[in-house]
Amino acid sequence: MPHGTDLLPPRYAVFGHPVGHSLSPAIHRMFGEQCGVALEYTAIDVTPAAFDDAVRRFLAHAHGANVTLPHKAAALALADECSAAARRAGSANVLTRLPDGRLAAHNTDGAGLVRDLTGRQQCALRGRRVLLLGAGGAARGVAWDLLDAGVGELTIVNRTPDTAAALAGALGVARVRARYWQDLAELGSFDLIVHATSAGVLGQPLVLPHGLATAQTVGYDLSYGSAAQSFLAWARAAGVRTACDGLGMLVEQAADAFVLWHGRRPDTDPVYAHLRTTGA
Ligand code: NAP
């Protein structure tokens, strides 16, 4: 006997506000074609006030949802159960309707970043000195995975210093420290600089000292498209070895959601190449 959920159409969506720019529908459709999985995937724009009702109504007749800004914390709060990755991040980017109708939350952002860094960008992490700029939802999502990947030192710097200190405290290990933004010029250089602020998305200028980078540094912006341009321009001017945006992370976190929902791991390289050449 098929389970009740199996009788539902294979529907998925990404919830955000705004969400029109989201590449998730295209990515999941390409994964589905590649793996022979028929699915319907749409983008649903919903305000924070309407998020809870909208996502519950959708998931009553669908299999899963991705969640993007500004709903990731709300997604975790409405779920009936959550993975360790979602709990420690304090947010979820994946919601899955379980066979008994309850909702499970997961966060695949950190795993997506680490796989893009260590694979596509060939950036070894073990023992490395890492600077994390920002302490918002995305920074919280990736910090644990950077530690799990064995980084030697994680320095967190945020415009609002208390938030960086709180994240460092939550991570709770000696190789993590929080520092003030105005002290950036005194921190020396890093092997990897992860830019996780929303300054680029907001069109706000980013002022960083060139001394943070050397010719061996990898500069990585979690944003992509025009939002990443300011950090990438700084990184290139500072002489980094590699400057990359978060498109690879986006595709990798989507692949982890696809595995959760369909039990198949798609090949992310052709999807990444397609999005790169079509100007994502
Ligand atoms: P968030 O929770 O709103 O946090 C924003 C962060 O940016 C805070 O640390 C904030 O500092 C800082 N900030 C904002 N404006 C700033 C400025 N002008 N100068 C310095 N710092 C500033 O947002 P989020 O969820 O962390 O998202 C951050 C970025 O990551 C977004 O661009 C998002 O698109 C990207 N992202 C990408 C992926 C992917 O798959 N590639 C996944 C997740 C997120 P305060 O604490 O001082 O306000």
CSV table of C-alpha atoms and ligand atoms in Angstrom, one decimal:
chain,number,residue,atom,x,y,z
A,1,MET,CA,0.0,0.0,0.0
A,2,PRO,CA,1.5,3.4,-0.9
A,3,HIS,CA,1.7,5.8,2.0
A,4,GLY,CA,-0.6,8.8,2.0
A,5,THR,CA,2.2,11.2,1.1
A,6,ASP,CA,3.2,9.0,-1.9
A,7,LEU,CA,-0.2,9.8,-3.4
A,8,LEU,CA,0.4,13.5,-3.3
A,9,PRO,CA,1.9,15.2,-6.4
A,10,PRO,CA,5.6,15.7,-6.1
A,11,ARG,CA,5.5,19.4,-5.3
A,12,TYR,CA,8.2,21.6,-3.9
A,13,ALA,CA,8.7,25.3,-3.6
A,14,VAL,CA,11.1,27.9,-2.2
A,15,PHE,CA,9.5,30.5,0.2
A,16,GLY,CA,11.1,33.9,0.5
A,17,HIS,CA,10.4,37.7,0.5
A,18,PRO,CA,11.4,38.7,-2.1
A,19,VAL,CA,11.9,35.4,-4.0
A,20,GLY,CA,11.6,36.3,-7.7
A,21,HIS,CA,15.3,36.3,-8.1
A,22,SER,CA,15.7,32.7,-6.7
A,23,LEU,CA,17.6,30.2,-8.7
A,24,SER,CA,16.2,27.3,-6.7
A,25,PRO,CA,13.4,26.4,-9.1
A,26,ALA,CA,15.8,26.2,-12.0
A,27,ILE,CA,18.4,24.2,-10.0
A,28,HIS,CA,15.8,21.6,-8.7
A,29,ARG,CA,14.3,21.2,-12.2
A,30,MET,CA,17.7,20.6,-13.7
A,31,PHE,CA,18.5,18.1,-10.9
A,32,GLY,CA,15.2,16.4,-11.5
A,33,GLU,CA,15.8,16.0,-15.3
A,34,GLN,CA,19.3,14.7,-14.6
A,35,CYS,CA,18.1,12.1,-12.1
A,36,GLY,CA,14.8,11.2,-13.9
A,37,VAL,CA,12.7,12.5,-11.0
A,38,ALA,CA,9.5,14.2,-12.0
A,39,LEU,CA,8.8,17.2,-9.8
A,40,GLU,CA,7.1,20.5,-9.7
A,41,TYR,CA,9.0,23.3,-8.1
A,42,THR,CA,7.8,26.9,-7.8
A,43,ALA,CA,8.8,30.1,-6.0
A,44,ILE,CA,6.4,31.6,-3.4
A,45,ASP,CA,6.7,35.1,-2.2
A,46,VAL,CA,5.2,35.5,1.3
A,47,THR,CA,5.7,38.2,4.0
A,48,PRO,CA,7.0,37.2,7.4
A,49,ALA,CA,3.5,37.7,8.9
A,50,ALA,CA,2.0,35.2,6.4
A,51,PHE,CA,4.8,32.7,6.3
A,52,ASP,CA,3.6,30.2,8.9
A,53,ASP,CA,0.1,29.8,7.5
A,54,ALA,CA,1.4,29.8,3.9
A,55,VAL,CA,4.0,27.1,4.4
A,56,ARG,CA,1.7,24.9,6.4
A,57,ARG,CA,-1.0,25.1,3.8
A,58,PHE,CA,1.5,24.3,1.0
A,59,LEU,CA,3.1,21.4,2.8
A,60,ALA,CA,-0.3,19.8,3.6
A,61,HIS,CA,-0.4,18.9,-0.1
A,62,ALA,CA,3.3,18.9,-1.0
A,63,HIS,CA,6.5,17.1,-0.1
A,64,GLY,CA,9.0,19.8,0.8
A,65,ALA,CA,10.1,23.4,0.7
A,66,ASN,CA,13.2,25.4,0.7
A,67,VAL,CA,13.2,28.6,2.8
A,68,THR,CA,15.3,31.7,2.1
A,69,LEU,CA,15.5,35.2,3.6
A,70,PRO,CA,13.9,36.3,5.8
A,71,HIS,CA,12.1,33.2,6.9
A,72,LYS,CA,14.9,30.7,7.9
A,73,ALA,CA,14.5,31.2,11.7
A,74,ALA,CA,10.7,31.0,11.4
A,75,ALA,CA,11.1,27.8,9.4
A,76,LEU,CA,12.9,26.2,12.3
A,77,ALA,CA,10.4,27.5,14.8
A,78,LEU,CA,7.4,25.9,13.0
A,79,ALA,CA,8.9,22.5,12.5
A,80,ASP,CA,8.0,19.5,14.7
A,81,GLU,CA,11.5,18.2,14.6
A,82,CYS,CA,14.9,19.3,13.4
A,83,SER,CA,18.3,18.1,12.5
A,84,ALA,CA,21.4,18.9,14.6
A,85,ALA,CA,22.6,21.2,11.7
A,86,ALA,CA,19.3,23.2,11.9
A,87,ARG,CA,19.3,23.4,15.7
A,88,ARG,CA,22.9,24.6,16.0
A,89,ALA,CA,22.4,27.1,13.1
A,90,GLY,CA,19.2,28.4,14.7
A,91,SER,CA,17.6,28.3,11.3
A,92,ALA,CA,16.4,26.0,8.5
A,93,ASN,CA,16.6,26.2,4.8
A,94,VAL,CA,14.8,22.9,4.2
A,95,LEU,CA,11.4,21.7,5.4
A,96,THR,CA,10.2,18.2,4.7
A,97,ARG,CA,6.7,16.8,5.2
A,98,LEU,CA,7.2,13.4,7.0
A,99,PRO,CA,4.9,10.5,6.2
A,100,ASP,CA,2.9,11.2,9.4
A,101,GLY,CA,2.3,14.8,8.4
A,102,ARG,CA,4.7,16.4,10.8
A,103,LEU,CA,7.3,18.8,9.5
A,104,ALA,CA,11.1,18.3,9.8
A,105,ALA,CA,13.6,21.1,9.5
A,106,HIS,CA,17.2,20.9,8.2
A,107,ASN,CA,19.9,23.3,7.3
A,108,THR,CA,22.2,22.4,4.4
A,109,ASP,CA,24.0,25.8,4.0
A,110,GLY,CA,27.1,25.0,5.9
A,111,ALA,CA,27.6,21.6,4.3
A,112,GLY,CA,27.0,23.3,0.9
A,113,LEU,CA,29.7,25.9,1.6
A,114,VAL,CA,32.3,23.3,2.8
A,115,ARG,CA,31.7,21.1,-0.2
A,116,ASP,CA,32.0,24.0,-2.7
A,117,LEU,CA,35.2,25.2,-0.9
A,118,THR,CA,37.0,21.9,-0.6
A,119,GLY,CA,35.8,20.5,-4.0
A,120,ARG,CA,35.2,23.1,-6.7
A,121,GLN,CA,37.4,25.8,-5.2
A,122,GLN,CA,40.2,23.3,-4.1
A,123,CYS,CA,40.5,25.2,-0.8
A,124,ALA,CA,41.8,22.9,2.0
A,125,LEU,CA,40.4,23.8,5.4
A,126,ARG,CA,42.2,21.6,7.9
A,127,GLY,CA,44.4,23.7,10.2
A,128,ARG,CA,43.7,26.9,8.2
A,129,ARG,CA,43.3,30.5,9.6
A,130,VAL,CA,39.8,31.6,8.7
A,131,LEU,CA,38.1,35.0,9.0
A,132,LEU,CA,34.3,35.1,9.1
A,133,LEU,CA,32.9,38.5,8.3
A,134,GLY,CA,29.3,38.7,9.7
A,135,ALA,CA,27.4,36.9,12.4
A,136,GLY,CA,23.9,36.8,11.0
A,137,GLY,CA,21.9,33.8,10.0
A,138,ALA,CA,24.2,32.7,7.2
A,139,ALA,CA,27.3,33.0,9.4
A,140,ARG,CA,25.7,31.0,12.1
A,141,GLY,CA,24.8,28.4,9.6
A,142,VAL,CA,28.3,27.9,8.2
A,143,ALA,CA,30.5,28.5,11.3
A,144,TRP,CA,29.9,25.0,12.7
A,145,ASP,CA,30.6,23.3,9.5
A,146,LEU,CA,33.9,25.2,9.1
A,147,LEU,CA,34.9,23.9,12.6
A,148,ASP,CA,33.8,20.4,11.7
A,149,ALA,CA,36.0,20.6,8.6
A,150,GLY,CA,39.0,21.2,10.9
A,151,VAL,CA,39.9,24.9,10.5
A,152,GLY,CA,42.7,25.8,12.8
A,153,GLU,CA,41.4,29.2,13.9
A,154,LEU,CA,38.1,30.9,13.3
A,155,THR,CA,38.0,34.7,13.8
A,156,ILE,CA,34.5,36.2,13.7
A,157,VAL,CA,34.1,39.9,13.1
A,158,ASN,CA,30.7,41.6,12.9
A,159,ARG,CA,29.6,45.2,12.7
A,160,THR,CA,27.6,44.7,15.9
A,161,PRO,CA,30.3,43.2,18.1
A,162,ASP,CA,28.0,41.6,20.7
A,163,THR,CA,26.5,39.3,17.9
A,164,ALA,CA,30.0,38.1,17.0
A,165,ALA,CA,30.8,37.5,20.7
A,166,ALA,CA,27.5,35.5,21.1
A,167,LEU,CA,28.3,33.3,18.1
A,168,ALA,CA,31.9,32.7,19.3
A,169,GLY,CA,30.4,31.8,22.7
A,170,ALA,CA,27.9,29.4,21.2
A,171,LEU,CA,30.6,27.7,19.2
A,172,GLY,CA,32.5,27.4,22.5
A,173,VAL,CA,35.9,26.2,21.5
A,174,ALA,CA,39.3,27.8,22.0
A,175,ARG,CA,40.1,28.1,18.3
A,176,VAL,CA,37.2,30.6,17.9
A,177,ARG,CA,37.5,34.2,18.8
A,178,ALA,CA,35.5,37.4,18.2
A,179,ARG,CA,37.2,40.6,17.2
A,180,TYR,CA,36.0,44.2,16.6
A,181,TRP,CA,35.5,45.4,13.0
A,182,GLN,CA,37.6,48.5,13.7
A,183,ASP,CA,40.5,46.2,14.6
A,184,LEU,CA,40.5,44.4,11.3
A,185,ALA,CA,43.8,46.1,10.2
A,186,GLU,CA,45.6,44.6,13.2
A,187,LEU,CA,44.5,40.9,12.7
A,188,GLY,CA,47.2,39.9,10.2
A,189,SER,CA,46.3,37.8,7.2
A,190,PHE,CA,44.1,34.8,6.7
A,191,ASP,CA,44.1,31.7,4.5
A,192,LEU,CA,40.4,32.0,3.9
A,193,ILE,CA,38.1,35.0,4.2
A,194,VAL,CA,34.3,34.2,4.2
A,195,HIS,CA,32.2,37.2,3.6
A,196,ALA,CA,28.8,36.5,5.2
A,197,THR,CA,27.3,40.0,5.6
A,198,SER,CA,24.4,41.3,3.7
A,199,ALA,CA,26.1,44.6,2.8
A,200,GLY,CA,26.3,43.5,-0.9
A,201,VAL,CA,22.6,42.7,-1.1
A,202,LEU,CA,21.8,46.0,0.6
A,203,GLY,CA,24.1,47.9,-1.8
A,204,GLN,CA,26.2,49.2,1.1
A,205,PRO,CA,29.9,49.9,0.8
A,206,LEU,CA,32.4,47.4,2.3
A,207,VAL,CA,35.6,48.8,3.6
A,208,LEU,CA,38.3,46.2,4.4
A,209,PRO,CA,42.1,46.5,4.8
A,210,HIS,CA,44.2,44.8,2.1
A,211,GLY,CA,46.5,43.3,4.8
A,212,LEU,CA,43.8,40.6,5.5
A,213,ALA,CA,44.8,38.8,2.3
A,214,THR,CA,48.0,37.4,0.8
A,215,ALA,CA,48.6,35.7,-2.6
A,216,GLN,CA,47.6,32.4,-0.9
A,217,THR,CA,44.3,33.6,0.4
A,218,VAL,CA,40.9,32.4,-0.8
A,219,GLY,CA,38.2,35.1,-0.6
A,220,TYR,CA,34.7,33.7,-0.6
A,221,ASP,CA,31.4,35.7,-0.7
A,222,LEU,CA,28.3,33.8,0.3
A,223,SER,CA,26.3,36.1,-2.0
A,224,TYR,CA,26.4,35.8,-5.8
A,225,GLY,CA,25.6,38.0,-8.8
A,226,SER,CA,25.8,41.7,-8.3
A,227,ALA,CA,25.6,41.4,-4.5
A,228,ALA,CA,29.0,39.8,-4.5
A,229,GLN,CA,30.8,42.3,-6.7
A,230,SER,CA,32.0,44.7,-4.0
A,231,PHE,CA,33.7,42.0,-1.9
A,232,LEU,CA,35.1,40.2,-5.0
A,233,ALA,CA,36.6,43.5,-6.3
A,234,TRP,CA,38.2,44.1,-2.9
A,235,ALA,CA,39.6,40.5,-2.8
A,236,ARG,CA,41.1,40.8,-6.3
A,237,ALA,CA,42.6,44.2,-5.5
A,238,ALA,CA,44.1,42.7,-2.3
A,239,GLY,CA,45.8,40.1,-4.4
A,240,VAL,CA,44.1,36.9,-3.3
A,241,ARG,CA,44.8,33.5,-5.0
A,242,THR,CA,41.1,32.9,-5.6
A,243,ALA,CA,38.0,35.1,-5.3
A,244,CYS,CA,34.7,33.4,-5.6
A,245,ASP,CA,31.0,34.0,-5.0
A,246,GLY,CA,28.4,31.8,-3.4
A,247,LEU,CA,26.9,30.3,-6.5
A,248,GLY,CA,28.6,27.0,-5.9
A,249,MET,CA,27.4,26.9,-2.3
A,250,LEU,CA,23.9,27.6,-3.5
A,251,VAL,CA,24.0,24.6,-5.9
A,252,GLU,CA,25.6,22.4,-3.2
A,253,GLN,CA,23.0,23.2,-0.5
A,254,ALA,CA,20.3,22.5,-3.1
A,255,ALA,CA,21.9,19.1,-3.9
A,256,ASP,CA,21.7,18.2,-0.2
A,257,ALA,CA,18.0,19.1,-0.1
A,258,PHE,CA,17.5,17.0,-3.3
A,259,VAL,CA,19.2,14.0,-1.5
A,260,LEU,CA,16.9,14.4,1.5
A,261,TRP,CA,13.8,14.5,-0.7
A,262,HIS,CA,14.6,12.0,-3.4
A,263,GLY,CA,17.4,9.8,-2.1
A,264,ARG,CA,19.6,10.5,-5.1
A,265,ARG,CA,22.7,12.8,-5.3
A,266,PRO,CA,22.7,14.9,-8.5
A,267,ASP,CA,25.9,15.8,-10.3
A,268,THR,CA,26.2,19.5,-9.4
A,269,ASP,CA,29.0,20.4,-11.9
A,270,PRO,CA,26.8,20.7,-15.1
A,271,VAL,CA,24.2,22.7,-13.2
A,272,TYR,CA,26.8,25.0,-11.8
A,273,ALA,CA,28.4,25.4,-15.2
A,274,HIS,CA,25.0,26.2,-16.8
A,275,LEU,CA,24.1,28.8,-14.2
A,276,ARG,CA,27.6,30.4,-14.5
A,277,THR,CA,27.3,30.6,-18.3
A,278,THR,CA,23.8,32.0,-18.3
A,279,GLY,CA,25.0,34.8,-16.0
A,280,ALA,CA,23.6,33.9,-12.6
B,1,NAP,P1,21.2,38.4,8.2
B,1,NAP,O1,20.9,37.3,9.1
B,1,NAP,O2,20.3,39.5,7.9
B,1,NAP,O3,22.6,39.0,8.7
B,1,NAP,C1,23.2,40.1,8.1
B,1,NAP,C2,24.7,40.3,8.5
B,1,NAP,O4,25.3,41.3,7.7
B,1,NAP,C3,24.8,40.7,10.0
B,1,NAP,O5,26.0,40.1,10.5
B,1,NAP,C4,25.0,42.2,9.8
B,1,NAP,O6,25.6,42.8,10.9
B,1,NAP,C5,25.8,42.3,8.6
B,1,NAP,N1,25.7,43.6,7.8
B,1,NAP,C6,24.6,44.1,7.2
B,1,NAP,N2,25.0,45.3,6.6
B,1,NAP,C7,26.3,45.5,6.9
B,1,NAP,C8,27.2,46.5,6.5
B,1,NAP,N3,26.8,47.6,5.8
B,1,NAP,N4,28.5,46.4,6.9
B,1,NAP,C9,28.9,45.3,7.7
B,1,NAP,N5,28.0,44.3,8.0
B,1,NAP,C10,26.8,44.4,7.6
B,1,NAP,O7,21.6,37.8,6.7
B,1,NAP,P2,22.1,36.4,6.4
B,1,NAP,O8,21.0,35.4,6.3
B,1,NAP,O9,23.2,36.1,7.3
B,1,NAP,O10,22.7,36.5,4.9
B,1,NAP,C11,23.9,37.1,4.6
B,1,NAP,C12,24.3,36.9,3.1
B,1,NAP,O11,24.5,35.5,2.9
B,1,NAP,C13,23.2,37.3,2.2
B,1,NAP,O12,23.8,38.1,1.2
B,1,NAP,C14,22.6,36.0,1.6
B,1,NAP,O13,22.2,36.2,0.3
B,1,NAP,C15,23.9,35.2,1.6
B,1,NAP,N6,23.6,33.7,1.7
B,1,NAP,C16,23.9,32.9,0.6
B,1,NAP,C17,23.7,31.5,0.6
B,1,NAP,C18,24.1,30.7,-0.6
B,1,NAP,O14,23.6,29.5,-0.7
B,1,NAP,N7,25.0,31.1,-1.4
B,1,NAP,C19,23.0,31.0,1.7
B,1,NAP,C20,22.6,31.8,2.8
B,1,NAP,C21,22.9,33.2,2.7
B,1,NAP,P3,24.8,43.4,12.2
B,1,NAP,O15,24.7,42.2,13.1
B,1,NAP,O16,25.7,44.5,12.7
B,1,NAP,O17,23.5,43.9,11.7
